[in-house]
XYZ file of C-alpha atoms in Angstrom:
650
model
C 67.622 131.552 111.879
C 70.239 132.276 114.416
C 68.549 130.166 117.054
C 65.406 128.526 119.008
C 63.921 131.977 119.347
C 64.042 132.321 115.540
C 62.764 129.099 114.861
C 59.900 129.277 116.979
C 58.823 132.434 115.457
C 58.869 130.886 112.309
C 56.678 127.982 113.147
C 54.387 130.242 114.438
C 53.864 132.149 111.180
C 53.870 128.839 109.047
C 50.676 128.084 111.309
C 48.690 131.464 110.902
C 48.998 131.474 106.756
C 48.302 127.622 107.135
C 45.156 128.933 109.260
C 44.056 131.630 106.908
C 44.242 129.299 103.996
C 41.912 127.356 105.412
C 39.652 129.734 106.040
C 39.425 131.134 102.423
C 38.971 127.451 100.775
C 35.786 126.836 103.695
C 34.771 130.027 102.426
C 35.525 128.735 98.655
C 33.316 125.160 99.503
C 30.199 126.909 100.746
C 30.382 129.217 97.987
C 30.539 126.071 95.468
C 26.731 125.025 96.355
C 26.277 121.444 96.643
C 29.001 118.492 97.067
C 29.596 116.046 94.664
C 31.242 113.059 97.211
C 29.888 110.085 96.877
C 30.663 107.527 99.888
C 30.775 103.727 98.708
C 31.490 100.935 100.680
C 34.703 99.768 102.230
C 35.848 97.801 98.933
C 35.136 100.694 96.824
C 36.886 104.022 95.629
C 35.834 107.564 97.363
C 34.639 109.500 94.284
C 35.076 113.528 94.769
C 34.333 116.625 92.653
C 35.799 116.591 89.249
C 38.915 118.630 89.993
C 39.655 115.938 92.951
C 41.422 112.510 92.622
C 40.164 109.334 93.987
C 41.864 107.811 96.644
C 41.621 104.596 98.334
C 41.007 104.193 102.455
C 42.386 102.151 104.280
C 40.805 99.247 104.661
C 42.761 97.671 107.702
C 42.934 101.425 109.827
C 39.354 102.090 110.326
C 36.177 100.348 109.625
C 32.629 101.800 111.131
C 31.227 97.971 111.175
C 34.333 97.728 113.754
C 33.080 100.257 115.584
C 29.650 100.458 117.827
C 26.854 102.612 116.486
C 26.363 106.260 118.249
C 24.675 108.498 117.383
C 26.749 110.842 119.278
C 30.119 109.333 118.482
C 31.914 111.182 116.190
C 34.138 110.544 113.655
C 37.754 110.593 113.385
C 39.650 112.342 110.787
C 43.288 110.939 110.448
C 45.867 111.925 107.453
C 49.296 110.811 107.376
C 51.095 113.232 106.122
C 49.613 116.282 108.024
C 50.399 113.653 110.949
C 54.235 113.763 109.884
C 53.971 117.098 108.852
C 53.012 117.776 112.415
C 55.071 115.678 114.354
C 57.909 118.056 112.720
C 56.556 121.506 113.854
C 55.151 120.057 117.244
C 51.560 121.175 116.761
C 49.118 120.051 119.333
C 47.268 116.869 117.514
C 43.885 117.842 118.870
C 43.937 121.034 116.840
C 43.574 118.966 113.551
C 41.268 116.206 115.462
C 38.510 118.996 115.695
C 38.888 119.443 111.801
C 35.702 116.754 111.660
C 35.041 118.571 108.362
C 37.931 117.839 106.566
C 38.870 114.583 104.643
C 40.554 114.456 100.709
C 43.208 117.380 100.395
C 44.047 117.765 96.452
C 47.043 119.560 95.453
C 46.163 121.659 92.398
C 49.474 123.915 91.008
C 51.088 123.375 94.600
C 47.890 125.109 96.511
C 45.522 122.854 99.412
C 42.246 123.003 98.506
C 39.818 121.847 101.454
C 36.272 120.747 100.744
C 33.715 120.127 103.185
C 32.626 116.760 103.586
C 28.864 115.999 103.442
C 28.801 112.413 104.820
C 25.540 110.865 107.275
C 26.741 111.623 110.909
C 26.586 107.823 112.190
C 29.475 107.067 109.468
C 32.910 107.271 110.054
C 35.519 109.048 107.714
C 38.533 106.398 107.251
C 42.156 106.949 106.687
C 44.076 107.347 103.746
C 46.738 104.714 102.373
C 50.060 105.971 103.081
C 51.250 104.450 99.612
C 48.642 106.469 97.938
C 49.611 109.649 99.183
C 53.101 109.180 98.630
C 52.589 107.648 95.199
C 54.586 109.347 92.325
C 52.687 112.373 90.536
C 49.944 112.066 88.476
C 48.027 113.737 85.365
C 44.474 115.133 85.909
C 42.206 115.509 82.784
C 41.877 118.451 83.500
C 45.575 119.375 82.895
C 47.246 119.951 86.043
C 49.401 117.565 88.336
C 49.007 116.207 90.839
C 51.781 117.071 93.562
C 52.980 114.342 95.938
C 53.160 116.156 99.723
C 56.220 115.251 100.673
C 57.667 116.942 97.485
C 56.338 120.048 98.008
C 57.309 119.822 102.251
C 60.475 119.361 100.992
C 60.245 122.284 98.592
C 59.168 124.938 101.140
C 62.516 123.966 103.098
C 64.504 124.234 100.143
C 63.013 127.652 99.282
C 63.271 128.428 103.340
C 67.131 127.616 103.680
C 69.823 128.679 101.216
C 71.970 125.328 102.653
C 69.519 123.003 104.647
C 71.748 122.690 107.881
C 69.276 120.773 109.967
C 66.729 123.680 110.916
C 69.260 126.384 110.140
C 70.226 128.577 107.316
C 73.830 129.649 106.964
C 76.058 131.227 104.399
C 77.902 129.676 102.124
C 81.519 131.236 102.998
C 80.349 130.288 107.202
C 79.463 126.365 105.606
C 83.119 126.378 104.107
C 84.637 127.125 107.092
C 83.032 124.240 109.395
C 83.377 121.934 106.016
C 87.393 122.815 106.498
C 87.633 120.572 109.808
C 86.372 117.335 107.921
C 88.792 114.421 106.637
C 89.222 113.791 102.827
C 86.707 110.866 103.475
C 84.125 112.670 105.472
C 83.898 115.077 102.570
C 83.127 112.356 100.093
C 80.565 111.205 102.057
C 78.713 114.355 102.659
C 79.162 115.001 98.680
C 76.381 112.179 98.955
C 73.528 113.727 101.153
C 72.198 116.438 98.622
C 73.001 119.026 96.044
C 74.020 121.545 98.088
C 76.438 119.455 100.732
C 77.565 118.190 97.193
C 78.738 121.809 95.859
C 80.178 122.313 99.473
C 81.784 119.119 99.814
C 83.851 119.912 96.544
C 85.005 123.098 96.692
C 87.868 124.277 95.496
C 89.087 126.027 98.530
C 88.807 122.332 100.804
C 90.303 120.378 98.275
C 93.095 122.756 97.692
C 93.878 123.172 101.901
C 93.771 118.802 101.466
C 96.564 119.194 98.933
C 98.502 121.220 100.535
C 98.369 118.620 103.473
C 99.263 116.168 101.707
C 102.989 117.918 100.322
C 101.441 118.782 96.656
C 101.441 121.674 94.903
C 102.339 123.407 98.187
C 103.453 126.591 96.726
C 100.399 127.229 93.990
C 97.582 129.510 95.042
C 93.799 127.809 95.053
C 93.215 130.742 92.413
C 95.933 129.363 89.936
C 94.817 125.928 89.257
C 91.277 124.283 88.975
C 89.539 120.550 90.060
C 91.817 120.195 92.415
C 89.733 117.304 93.944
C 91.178 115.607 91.105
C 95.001 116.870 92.115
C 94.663 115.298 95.187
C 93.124 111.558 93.758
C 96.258 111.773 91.420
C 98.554 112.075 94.671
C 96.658 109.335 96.902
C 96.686 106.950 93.768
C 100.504 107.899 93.574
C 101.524 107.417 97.097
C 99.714 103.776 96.712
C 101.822 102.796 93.913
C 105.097 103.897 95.433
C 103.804 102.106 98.575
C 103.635 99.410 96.961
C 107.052 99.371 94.593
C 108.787 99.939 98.527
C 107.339 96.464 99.205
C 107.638 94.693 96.066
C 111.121 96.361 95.075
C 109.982 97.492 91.940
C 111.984 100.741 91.388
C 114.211 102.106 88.423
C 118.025 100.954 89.722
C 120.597 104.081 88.318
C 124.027 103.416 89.640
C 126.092 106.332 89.350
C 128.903 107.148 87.354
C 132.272 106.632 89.047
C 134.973 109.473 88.636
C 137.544 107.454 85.968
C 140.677 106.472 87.646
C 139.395 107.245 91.120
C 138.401 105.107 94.378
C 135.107 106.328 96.325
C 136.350 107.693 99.682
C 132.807 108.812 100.728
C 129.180 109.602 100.143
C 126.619 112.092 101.622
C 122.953 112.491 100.267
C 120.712 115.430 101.045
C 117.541 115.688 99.187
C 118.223 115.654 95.369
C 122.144 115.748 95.679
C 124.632 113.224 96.041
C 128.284 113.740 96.648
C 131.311 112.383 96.075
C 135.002 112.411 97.010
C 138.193 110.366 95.253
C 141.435 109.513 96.282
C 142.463 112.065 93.042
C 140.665 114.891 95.161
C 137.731 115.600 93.434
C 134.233 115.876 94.219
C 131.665 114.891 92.259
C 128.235 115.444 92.470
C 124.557 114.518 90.735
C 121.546 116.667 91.079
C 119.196 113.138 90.575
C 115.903 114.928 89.659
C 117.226 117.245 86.604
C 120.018 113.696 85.672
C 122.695 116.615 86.340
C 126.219 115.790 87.091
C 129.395 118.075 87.673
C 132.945 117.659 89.307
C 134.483 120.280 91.278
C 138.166 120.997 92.062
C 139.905 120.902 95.197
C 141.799 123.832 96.131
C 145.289 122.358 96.642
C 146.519 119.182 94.601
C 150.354 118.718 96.114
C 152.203 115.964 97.419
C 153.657 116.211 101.054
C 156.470 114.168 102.020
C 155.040 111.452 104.063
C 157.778 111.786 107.159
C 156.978 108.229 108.838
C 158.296 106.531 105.627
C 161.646 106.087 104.601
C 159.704 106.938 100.618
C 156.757 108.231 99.327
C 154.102 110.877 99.577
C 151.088 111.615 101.281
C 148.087 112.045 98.579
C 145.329 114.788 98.920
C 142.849 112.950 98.797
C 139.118 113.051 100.065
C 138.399 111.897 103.515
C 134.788 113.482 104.367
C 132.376 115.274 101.567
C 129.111 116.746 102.733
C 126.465 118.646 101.123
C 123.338 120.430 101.153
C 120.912 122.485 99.095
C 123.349 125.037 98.440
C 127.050 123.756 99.293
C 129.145 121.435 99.153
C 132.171 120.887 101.595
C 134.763 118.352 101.566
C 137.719 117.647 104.346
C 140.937 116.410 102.901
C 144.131 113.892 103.690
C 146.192 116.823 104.441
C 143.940 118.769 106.683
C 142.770 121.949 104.509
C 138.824 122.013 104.054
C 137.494 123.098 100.675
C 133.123 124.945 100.421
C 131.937 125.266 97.166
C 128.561 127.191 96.005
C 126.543 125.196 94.138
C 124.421 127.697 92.528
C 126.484 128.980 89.680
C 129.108 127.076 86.907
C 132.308 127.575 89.720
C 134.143 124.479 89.436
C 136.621 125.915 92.441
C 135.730 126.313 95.946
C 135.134 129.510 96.959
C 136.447 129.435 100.465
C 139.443 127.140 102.017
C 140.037 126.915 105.707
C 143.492 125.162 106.934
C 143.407 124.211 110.635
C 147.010 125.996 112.583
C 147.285 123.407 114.565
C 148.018 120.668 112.040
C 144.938 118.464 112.966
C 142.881 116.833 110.424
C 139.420 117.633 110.622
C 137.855 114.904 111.707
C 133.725 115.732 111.780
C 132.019 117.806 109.256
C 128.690 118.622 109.101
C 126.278 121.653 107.179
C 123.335 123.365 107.774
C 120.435 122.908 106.594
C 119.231 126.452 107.030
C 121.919 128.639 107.036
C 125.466 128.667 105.395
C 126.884 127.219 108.262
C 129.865 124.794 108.357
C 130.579 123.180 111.261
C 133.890 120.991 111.213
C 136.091 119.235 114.579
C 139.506 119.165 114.186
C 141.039 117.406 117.339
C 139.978 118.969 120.637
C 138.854 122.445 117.681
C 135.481 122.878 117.286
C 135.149 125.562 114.136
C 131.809 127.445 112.760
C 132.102 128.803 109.021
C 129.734 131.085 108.346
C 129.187 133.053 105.418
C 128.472 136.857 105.759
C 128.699 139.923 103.712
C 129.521 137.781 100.572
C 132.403 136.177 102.238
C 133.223 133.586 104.931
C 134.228 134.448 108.721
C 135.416 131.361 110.954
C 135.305 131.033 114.762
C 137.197 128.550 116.651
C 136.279 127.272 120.505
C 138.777 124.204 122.214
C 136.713 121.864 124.167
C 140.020 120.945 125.651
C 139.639 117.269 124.942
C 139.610 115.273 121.736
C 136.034 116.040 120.207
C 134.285 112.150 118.850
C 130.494 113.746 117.289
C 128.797 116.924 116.586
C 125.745 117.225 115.444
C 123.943 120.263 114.494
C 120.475 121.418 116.405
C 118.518 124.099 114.030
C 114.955 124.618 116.135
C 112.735 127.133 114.533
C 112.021 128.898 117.036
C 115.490 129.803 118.878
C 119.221 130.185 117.814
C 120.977 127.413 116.309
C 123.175 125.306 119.158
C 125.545 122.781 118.084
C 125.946 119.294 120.203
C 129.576 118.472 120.665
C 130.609 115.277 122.645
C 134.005 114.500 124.123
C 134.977 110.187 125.620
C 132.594 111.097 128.777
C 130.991 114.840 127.958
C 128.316 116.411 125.859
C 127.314 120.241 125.670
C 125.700 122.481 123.603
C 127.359 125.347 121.732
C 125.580 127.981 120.442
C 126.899 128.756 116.696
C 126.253 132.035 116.800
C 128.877 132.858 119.406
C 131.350 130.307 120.406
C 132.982 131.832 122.717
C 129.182 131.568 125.265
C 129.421 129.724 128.424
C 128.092 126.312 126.992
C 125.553 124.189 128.322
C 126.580 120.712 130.615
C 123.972 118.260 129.285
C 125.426 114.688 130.230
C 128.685 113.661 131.664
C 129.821 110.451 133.059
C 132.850 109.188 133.892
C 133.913 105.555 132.837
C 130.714 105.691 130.297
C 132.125 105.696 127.023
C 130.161 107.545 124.646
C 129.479 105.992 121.145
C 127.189 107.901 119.064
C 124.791 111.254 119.749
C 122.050 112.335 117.813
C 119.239 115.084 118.154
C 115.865 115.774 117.055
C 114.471 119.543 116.388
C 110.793 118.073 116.347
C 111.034 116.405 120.155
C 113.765 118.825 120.977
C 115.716 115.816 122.661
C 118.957 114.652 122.904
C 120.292 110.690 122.571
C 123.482 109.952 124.078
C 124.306 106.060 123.208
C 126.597 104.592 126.533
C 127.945 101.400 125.408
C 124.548 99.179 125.449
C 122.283 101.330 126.765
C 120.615 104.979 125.765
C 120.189 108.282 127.276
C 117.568 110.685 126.342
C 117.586 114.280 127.529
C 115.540 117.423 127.243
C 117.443 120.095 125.627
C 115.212 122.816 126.817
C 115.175 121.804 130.411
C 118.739 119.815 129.921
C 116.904 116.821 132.387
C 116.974 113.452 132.074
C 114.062 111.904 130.480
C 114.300 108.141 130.197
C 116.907 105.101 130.008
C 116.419 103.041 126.789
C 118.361 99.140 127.452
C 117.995 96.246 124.978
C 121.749 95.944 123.369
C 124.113 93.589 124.253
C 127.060 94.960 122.997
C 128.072 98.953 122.203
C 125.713 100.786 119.754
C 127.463 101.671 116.503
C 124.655 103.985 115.060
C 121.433 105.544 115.424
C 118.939 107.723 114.322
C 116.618 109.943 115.879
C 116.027 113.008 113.880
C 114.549 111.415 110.927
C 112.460 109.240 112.929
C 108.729 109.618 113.860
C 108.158 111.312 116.895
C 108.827 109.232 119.981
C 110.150 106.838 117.868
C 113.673 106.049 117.016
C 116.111 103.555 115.696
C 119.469 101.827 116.783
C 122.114 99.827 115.384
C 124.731 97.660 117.468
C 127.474 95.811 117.196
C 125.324 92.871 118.006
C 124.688 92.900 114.811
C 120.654 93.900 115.671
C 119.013 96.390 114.722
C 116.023 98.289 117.363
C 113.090 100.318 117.585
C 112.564 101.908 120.461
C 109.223 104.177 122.052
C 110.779 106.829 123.653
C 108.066 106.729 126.418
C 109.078 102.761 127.396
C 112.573 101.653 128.405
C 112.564 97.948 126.111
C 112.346 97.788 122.599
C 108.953 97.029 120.879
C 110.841 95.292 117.596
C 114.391 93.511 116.955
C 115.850 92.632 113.314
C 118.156 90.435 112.766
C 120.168 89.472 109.610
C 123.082 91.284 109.544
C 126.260 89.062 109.666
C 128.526 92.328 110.986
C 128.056 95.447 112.651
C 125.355 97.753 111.284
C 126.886 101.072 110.451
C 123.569 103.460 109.480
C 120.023 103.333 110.150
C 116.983 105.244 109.168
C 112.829 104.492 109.699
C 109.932 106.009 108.947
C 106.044 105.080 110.412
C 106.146 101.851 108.597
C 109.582 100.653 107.748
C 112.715 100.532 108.881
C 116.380 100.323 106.493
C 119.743 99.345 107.773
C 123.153 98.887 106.092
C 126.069 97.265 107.494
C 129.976 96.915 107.286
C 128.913 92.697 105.210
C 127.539 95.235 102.282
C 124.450 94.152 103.092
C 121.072 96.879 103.138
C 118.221 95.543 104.458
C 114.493 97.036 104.160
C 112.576 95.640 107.184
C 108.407 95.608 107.864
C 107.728 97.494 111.136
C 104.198 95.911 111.427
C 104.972 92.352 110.659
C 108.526 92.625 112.235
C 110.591 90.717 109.247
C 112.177 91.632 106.451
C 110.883 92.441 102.965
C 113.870 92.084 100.602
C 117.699 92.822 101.015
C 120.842 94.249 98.581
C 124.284 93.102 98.764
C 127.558 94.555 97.516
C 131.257 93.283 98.400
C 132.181 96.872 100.428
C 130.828 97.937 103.371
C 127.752 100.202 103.542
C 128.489 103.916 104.705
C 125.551 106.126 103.875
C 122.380 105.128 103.493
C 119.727 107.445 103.248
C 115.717 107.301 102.035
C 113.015 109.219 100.695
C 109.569 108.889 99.888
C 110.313 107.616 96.707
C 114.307 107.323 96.611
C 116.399 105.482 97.951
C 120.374 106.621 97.918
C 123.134 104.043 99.057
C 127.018 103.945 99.243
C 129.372 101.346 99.246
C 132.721 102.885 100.690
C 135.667 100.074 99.821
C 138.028 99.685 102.891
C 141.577 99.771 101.257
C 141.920 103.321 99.286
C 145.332 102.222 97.348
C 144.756 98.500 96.427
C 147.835 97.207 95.076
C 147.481 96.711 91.163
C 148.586 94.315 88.448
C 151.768 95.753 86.358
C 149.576 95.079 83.532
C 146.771 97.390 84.499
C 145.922 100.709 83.614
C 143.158 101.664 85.709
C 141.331 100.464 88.935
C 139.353 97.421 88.539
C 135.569 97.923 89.314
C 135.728 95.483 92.305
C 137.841 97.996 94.197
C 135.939 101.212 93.051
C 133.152 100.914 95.671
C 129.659 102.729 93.862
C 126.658 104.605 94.962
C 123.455 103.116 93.726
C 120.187 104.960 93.241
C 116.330 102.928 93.453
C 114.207 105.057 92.661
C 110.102 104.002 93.707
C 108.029 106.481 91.881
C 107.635 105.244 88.233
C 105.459 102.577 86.938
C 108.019 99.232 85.712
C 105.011 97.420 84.513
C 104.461 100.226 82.153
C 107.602 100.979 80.814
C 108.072 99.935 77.020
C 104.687 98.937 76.277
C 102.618 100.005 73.689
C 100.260 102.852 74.977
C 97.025 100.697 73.143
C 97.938 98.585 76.403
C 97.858 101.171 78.518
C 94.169 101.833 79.210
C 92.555 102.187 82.314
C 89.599 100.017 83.780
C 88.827 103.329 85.311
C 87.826 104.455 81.836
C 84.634 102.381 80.023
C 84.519 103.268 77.062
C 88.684 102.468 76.412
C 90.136 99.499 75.506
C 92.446 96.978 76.767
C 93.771 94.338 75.614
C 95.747 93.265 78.822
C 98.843 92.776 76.599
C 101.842 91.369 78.671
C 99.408 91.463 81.324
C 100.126 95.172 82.401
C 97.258 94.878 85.106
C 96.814 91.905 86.643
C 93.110 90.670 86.990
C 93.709 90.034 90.733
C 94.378 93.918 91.013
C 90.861 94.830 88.666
């Protein structure tokens, strides 16, 4: 029924066949010939014809010794469930309160059957116990059953409404769709009104959209897979226990494999890859989810004369690696910079780009996108990009020294690159260098310390010595001033960070969270014993590393810190995951001076890059699977051997 209209037509025609059986069983009793209803007193049963049941009245309702005697008074027929039944389809009351006729309605094979009542006029027909009428069914001698009413009210809707919304009907693929707006939770509790919310509330199509939500299975089809309520209990139980190894450090520690002979020079993580450059000039890098490791070659491997010293050369060695799903580039002592695919078994790089103005490059940064390398060399700012299966280079001077770049991909425009000088930041756009570009922020006497940029906010943070600026890109205004440092502000991070949330670290040796929309900072760690060097949150912690080797994994809610790893060499990337956690320790002094007696580099001046990963069960590992079972499961066993679940957790 598509609305009131509809509904009241239907009520209407409910109480015309409701009418006309009444009629026919009137018709039925005077037919019949003589009554068999006996009336007893107000203790006693109400006895009716043999294909009847005997009901009790109620003996509190109605009494006709409560009542004064006339003659002309007449008596009052009352029946609860017609009264609810009523109350539902708003029919006038009096209509049934002329029924004087009427009192026991048996239900014979789900049909009313009326019988006259033959009772002295001066007596007055009492109601009927609502716990009889409601009472479970029962078996007649005769055969049949009795049907309670409620039952078969409840029946006619059922039969009435393919999916009982309320008073409507609707079809199953329209129910889906208004099911699709409901949280995982409100779906489990509407799995619990009937039957048919039940088959609703689990189909395949909602729980598949939920998974898809929730960053599983994101690229299968609802077709391909089934229960897929039970995919998405898997990932919430999941997410729990990798919530709660990030809190109790309980993670599987994997420190990488150094490159023999070598001295780390740096680290960059993106996703699964790390990589690594050496003072002998290689790169190495680890693909951490297949445990796959390769080393590549740099492109040139000669000494130059170092001209400052009276002997001695100048090594090729690493100074900056970066990478990203598909690349790998690495800027070297000597100035050339070195891409190499990563898709394929070429060990050499596949494009090399030597600055003509001597400079060593100085910033280097990939996209995440594209094939784009950006790289500063001195007051330079160069744009590799790769097209028609080879690379093409474009080259912009800012006209002063250039001190960050970072990269700004939006979805929904061109790529723009943010390039700040000591007092001046613009924006490039990568595609063409050679554009006017865009004035965002330039003060003089304002030092300028870090930058950083978030596609999500589209914003802009330009640290000043203690305080921070935040800009619109779009409009290029000023949006708020962010104070709370004491001394400059070493590093920060706003891209990874929630939205309107972001995270700075200072020379002060603090590290703060700041709301974008306030100008003071709603928490303040502090720990560190040195300036903190890298930074990174998330909606409920907060992980900083500093140049004392310390990392530190800090509570947002409770404000304090959790637990803390420490390592002799200062801490230069740190980066997190969900369920990773990637770290580098980058030692200060590249040529230590060694022993006579000593072949190779000791491991205390190697530096190393250390790997916790969250995700896998410790309290499982290397015991016997008979220990393994589930509370979740009855009918297994468990023998809580080396107490593999805790009773406190049952």
């Amino acid at each position: 029924m598509a609305n009131i209209g509809d509904l009241e037509v239907f009520r209407q025609k409910w109480r015309e066949e409701l009418n006309k059986k009444q009629n026919v069983e009137r018709e039925e009793g005077d037919d019949s010939g003589g009554s068999n209803i006996q009336t007893t007193s107000k203790n006693q049963n109400v006895t009716v014809s043999p294909n009847s049941v005997n009901i009790k009245f109620n003996e509190n309702i109605i009494s006709s010794s409560s009542k004064p005697d006339n003659s002309n008074h007449k008596p009052e027929v009352a029946y609860y469930p017609f009264d609810i039944v009523c109350n539902l389809l708003k029919f006038d009351k009096k209509n049934l309160q002329d029924q004087e006729d009427l009192d026991i309605i048996p239900v014979v094979k789900g049909k009313l059957k009326r019988h006259r009542e033959q009772q002295p006029k001066n007596n007055t027909v009492k109601k009927v116990k609502l716990k009889d009428i409601f009472s479970d069914r029962v078996n007649q001698s005769d055969g049949f059953a009795r049907e309670r009413i409620l039952d078969k009210f409840i029946s006619d809707l059922d039969e009435i409404n393919e999916i009982p919304f309320f008073d409507i009907s609707v079809p199953r693929e329209v129910a889906v769709k208004i099911f699709q707006h409901l949280s995982m939770l409100d779906l489990c509790r509407c799995a619990q009104v009937s039957k048919s919310w039940k088959s609703l509330a689990e189909d395949e199509l909602l729980w598949c959209k939920i998974c898809h939500e929730l960053g599983c299975e994101e690229d299968t089809l609802t077709v391909e897979r089934i229960d897929w309520k039970e995919i998405v209990r898997q990932s919430v139980s999941h997410k729990k226990l990798v919530l709660s190894n990030w809190k109790e450090r309980k993670a599987e520690v994997r420190q990488l494999q150094h490159m023999p002979g070598g001295i780390l020079c740096s680290v960059h993580s993106f996703c699964n890859f790390v990589a690594a450059g050496y003072t002998k000039g290689d790169v190495k890098v680890w693909d951490i989810e297949n445990e796959e490791e390769f080393v590549l070659q740099p492109s040139n491997t000669s000494l130059i004369i170092n001209e400052e010293a009276e002997e001695g050369t100048i090594t090729n060695y690493v100074t900056m690696v970066s990478t990203s799903m598909k690349q790998v580039a690495a800027a070297f002592e000597q100035g050339n910079l070195d891409i190499w695919q990563l898709q394929g078994s070429q060990t050499l790089p596949c494009y090399t780009f030597v600055d003509g103005h001597s400079n060593k490059i100085s910033h280097l940064q990939l996209s995440d996108i594209s094939d784009s390398v950006i790289s500063a060399a001195g007051p330079f700012l160069h744009v590799h990009q790769q097209k028609s299966g080879s690379f093409q280079t474009q080259q912009v001077d800012v006209q002063q020294w250039i001190q960050h770049i970072e990269l700004f991909e939006p979805v929904i425009s061109s790529p723009k690159v943010a390039v700040s000088t000591w007092f001046k930041v613009c924006l490039y756009s990568t595609e063409n260098l050679n554009q006017q570009c865009t004035e965002i922020h330039n003060i003089l006497d304002m030092h300028i310390s870090a930058i950083d940029v978030s596609e999500e906010s589209k914003t802009l943070a330009v640290a000043l010595q203690h305080k921070v600026k935040l800009y619109d890109i779009q409009s290029n205004k000023e949006l708020q001033d962010l104070y709370g440092h004491t001394r400059e502000i070493s590093c920060m991070n706003l891209r990874s960070s929630p939205i309107n949330n972001f995270v700075t670290g200072s020379v002060d040796r603090r590290v703060r969270v700041y709301d974008t929309r306030t100008s003071n900072p709603v928490a303040s760690f502090t720990g560190h014993m040195y300036q903190i060097t890298t930074v990174q949150m998330d909606d409920w912690k907060v992980i900083s590393g500093g140049y004392d080797g310390f990392v530190f994994v800090w509570d947002l809610r409770m404000t304090r810190k959790l637990w803390e790893i420490h390592n002799r060499h200062p801490v230069r990337h740190c980066r997190f995951s969900e369920e990773k956690l990637v770290f580098g320790n980058v030692p200060c002094t590249k040529f230590p001076v060694l022993d006579e007696f000593e072949n190779s580099t000791h491991r205390r001046f190697r530096g190393e890059i250390q790997v916790y990963d969250f995700s896998k069960d410790q309290l499982t590992q290397g015991v016997p699977d008979i220990c393994l079972s589930t509370f979740d499961e009855p009918s297994a066993s468990n023998y809580n051997m080396a107490l593999v679940n805790p009773y406190d957790k049952i």
